[in-house]
């Protein structure tokens, strides 16, 4: 049974890796590694991603080969190394930012927090997030509605 599980994990990793292998040569650009990890349900910090890249990158070439990525990522998944943050913690964090407890944040307010605190988002990341999650008519972000989109398991 354990061997079947490892085989399934390896298939899943390979499938995700291949989505970003634009040249079909079993390599990806190192800039895709974080996205691949997120797509596999892992939630590492930027420091974790840099550390992982250092482990799998081919001699500072900015290229990662599948044969090096696969065993390292298999280990990460089997050890559940970067689990998702529970829904309750994310909701609590948004509520701290929502001083008036309205259930929403202004886009400018969220941008300020996301670009200045913790692991800052880039302007491109913020633009994409705001475009996707801002209520068009009211120009606010209803955070309870987006939390389920931000986490892998809404039941957590």
Short mmCIF file of C-alpha atoms in Angstrom, two decimals:
data_model
loop_
_atom_site.label_atom_id
_atom_site.label_comp_id
_atom_site.label_asym_id
_atom_site.label_seq_id
_atom_site.Cartn_x
_atom_site.Cartn_y
_atom_site.Cartn_z
CA UNK A 1 0.00 0.00 0.00
CA UNK A 2 2.82 2.45 0.86
CA UNK A 3 4.42 1.76 -2.52
CA UNK A 4 1.10 2.59 -4.25
CA UNK A 5 0.91 5.84 -2.31
CA UNK A 6 4.44 6.82 -3.32
CA UNK A 7 3.65 5.98 -6.94
CA UNK A 8 0.50 8.16 -6.85
CA UNK A 9 2.43 11.04 -5.28
CA UNK A 10 5.15 10.77 -7.92
CA UNK A 11 2.54 10.80 -10.73
CA UNK A 12 0.91 13.90 -9.27
CA UNK A 13 4.26 15.70 -8.94
CA UNK A 14 5.30 14.75 -12.48
CA UNK A 15 1.97 15.96 -13.91
CA UNK A 16 2.28 19.34 -12.18
CA UNK A 17 5.94 19.70 -13.17
CA UNK A 18 5.10 18.97 -16.81
CA UNK A 19 2.54 21.79 -16.86
CA UNK A 20 5.47 24.19 -16.47
CA UNK A 21 7.91 22.31 -18.72
CA UNK A 22 7.32 24.55 -21.71
CA UNK A 23 10.11 23.02 -23.78
CA UNK A 24 9.10 19.40 -23.01
CA UNK A 25 12.63 18.53 -21.90
CA UNK A 26 11.96 17.59 -18.25
CA UNK A 27 13.16 20.97 -16.98
CA UNK A 28 11.51 24.08 -15.57
CA UNK A 29 12.72 27.56 -14.77
CA UNK A 30 13.45 27.99 -11.03
CA UNK A 31 10.88 30.81 -10.94
CA UNK A 32 8.15 28.20 -11.45
CA UNK A 33 9.10 26.10 -8.40
CA UNK A 34 7.01 28.05 -5.89
CA UNK A 35 3.96 27.86 -8.15
CA UNK A 36 4.43 24.13 -8.62
CA UNK A 37 4.73 23.65 -4.86
CA UNK A 38 1.58 25.69 -4.24
CA UNK A 39 -0.29 23.73 -6.92
CA UNK A 40 0.65 20.53 -5.08
CA UNK A 41 -1.02 21.82 -1.91
CA UNK A 42 2.15 22.97 -0.16
CA UNK A 43 2.38 26.36 1.50
CA UNK A 44 6.07 27.15 2.00
CA UNK A 45 7.42 30.59 2.86
CA UNK A 46 9.59 32.39 0.33
CA UNK A 47 12.61 31.38 2.43
CA UNK A 48 11.46 27.73 2.27
CA UNK A 49 11.14 27.99 -1.50
CA UNK A 50 14.64 29.48 -1.84
CA UNK A 51 16.04 26.68 0.34
CA UNK A 52 14.22 24.04 -1.73
CA UNK A 53 15.50 25.59 -4.96
CA UNK A 54 19.05 25.53 -3.64
CA UNK A 55 18.59 21.80 -3.10
CA UNK A 56 17.23 21.03 -6.57
CA UNK A 57 18.67 23.68 -8.88
CA UNK A 58 21.31 22.56 -11.35
CA UNK A 59 24.54 24.48 -10.52
CA UNK A 60 22.95 27.97 -10.36
CA UNK A 61 21.67 27.48 -13.91
CA UNK A 62 18.15 28.67 -12.97
CA UNK A 63 16.95 25.31 -14.30
CA UNK A 64 15.46 22.44 -12.34
CA UNK A 65 15.44 18.93 -13.78
CA UNK A 66 12.56 16.58 -13.06
CA UNK A 67 14.89 13.80 -11.89
CA UNK A 68 16.22 16.06 -9.13
CA UNK A 69 12.86 17.70 -8.32
CA UNK A 70 10.86 14.47 -8.12
CA UNK A 71 12.58 12.79 -5.12
CA UNK A 72 12.88 16.06 -3.18
CA UNK A 73 9.23 16.99 -3.76
CA UNK A 74 8.07 13.44 -3.02
CA UNK A 75 9.75 13.68 0.37
CA UNK A 76 8.12 17.08 1.03
CA UNK A 77 4.65 15.73 0.23
CA UNK A 78 5.03 12.46 2.14
CA UNK A 79 6.28 14.35 5.20
CA UNK A 80 3.53 17.00 4.83
CA UNK A 81 6.33 19.53 5.26
CA UNK A 82 4.42 22.69 4.26
CA UNK A 83 0.79 22.16 5.32
CA UNK A 84 -1.92 24.72 4.65
CA UNK A 85 -2.83 27.28 7.27
CA UNK A 86 -6.17 26.40 8.92
CA UNK A 87 -9.19 28.43 7.80
CA UNK A 88 -9.77 29.70 11.36
CA UNK A 89 -6.29 31.28 11.48
CA UNK A 90 -6.74 33.00 8.13
CA UNK A 91 -10.14 34.32 9.18
CA UNK A 92 -8.66 35.55 12.47
CA UNK A 93 -5.89 37.39 10.59
CA UNK A 94 -8.40 39.13 8.32
CA UNK A 95 -10.53 40.09 11.33
CA UNK A 96 -7.50 41.76 12.94
CA UNK A 97 -7.13 43.88 9.80
CA UNK A 98 -10.87 44.62 9.70
CA UNK A 99 -10.94 47.11 12.58
CA UNK A 100 -14.67 47.87 12.14
CA UNK A 101 -15.57 44.16 11.85
CA UNK A 102 -17.51 44.78 8.62
CA UNK A 103 -16.56 41.50 6.96
CA UNK A 104 -14.67 43.30 4.21
CA UNK A 105 -11.54 45.33 3.55
CA UNK A 106 -10.87 48.23 1.21
CA UNK A 107 -8.49 47.31 -1.65
CA UNK A 108 -6.05 50.08 -0.60
CA UNK A 109 -6.04 48.77 2.97
CA UNK A 110 -5.32 45.19 1.91
CA UNK A 111 -2.65 46.36 -0.54
CA UNK A 112 -0.86 48.26 2.24
CA UNK A 113 -0.78 45.21 4.52
CA UNK A 114 0.14 42.71 1.82
CA UNK A 115 2.97 44.79 0.36
CA UNK A 116 4.49 46.09 3.60
CA UNK A 117 4.17 43.30 6.16
CA UNK A 118 5.49 39.75 6.46
CA UNK A 119 6.47 38.32 3.10
CA UNK A 120 5.46 41.22 0.86
CA UNK A 121 3.52 40.67 -2.32
CA UNK A 122 4.78 42.24 -5.54
CA UNK A 123 2.67 44.87 -7.27
CA UNK A 124 1.82 42.31 -9.97
CA UNK A 125 0.63 39.80 -7.38
CA UNK A 126 -1.49 42.47 -5.70
CA UNK A 127 -3.01 43.63 -8.99
CA UNK A 128 -3.99 40.05 -9.81
CA UNK A 129 -5.43 39.42 -6.34
CA UNK A 130 -7.45 42.66 -6.35
CA UNK A 131 -8.73 42.04 -9.88
CA UNK A 132 -9.93 38.60 -8.84
CA UNK A 133 -11.36 39.34 -5.39
CA UNK A 134 -12.64 42.94 -5.34
CA UNK A 135 -16.44 43.24 -5.49
CA UNK A 136 -16.92 45.34 -8.63
CA UNK A 137 -19.94 47.39 -7.61
CA UNK A 138 -18.94 48.02 -3.99
CA UNK A 139 -15.13 48.15 -4.47
CA UNK A 140 -14.45 46.10 -1.34
CA UNK A 141 -13.00 42.67 -0.64
CA UNK A 142 -15.33 40.36 1.26
CA UNK A 143 -12.68 38.23 2.92
CA UNK A 144 -14.93 35.41 4.24
CA UNK A 145 -15.84 34.63 0.62
CA UNK A 146 -12.24 34.48 -0.58
CA UNK A 147 -10.79 32.45 2.29
CA UNK A 148 -12.10 29.20 0.82
CA UNK A 149 -10.28 30.05 -2.41
CA UNK A 150 -7.06 30.66 -0.50
CA UNK A 151 -6.94 27.36 1.32
CA UNK A 152 -6.65 23.81 0.06
CA UNK A 153 -9.23 22.31 2.41
CA UNK A 154 -12.20 24.63 3.16
CA UNK A 155 -13.21 22.38 6.05
CA UNK A 156 -10.11 23.23 8.06
#
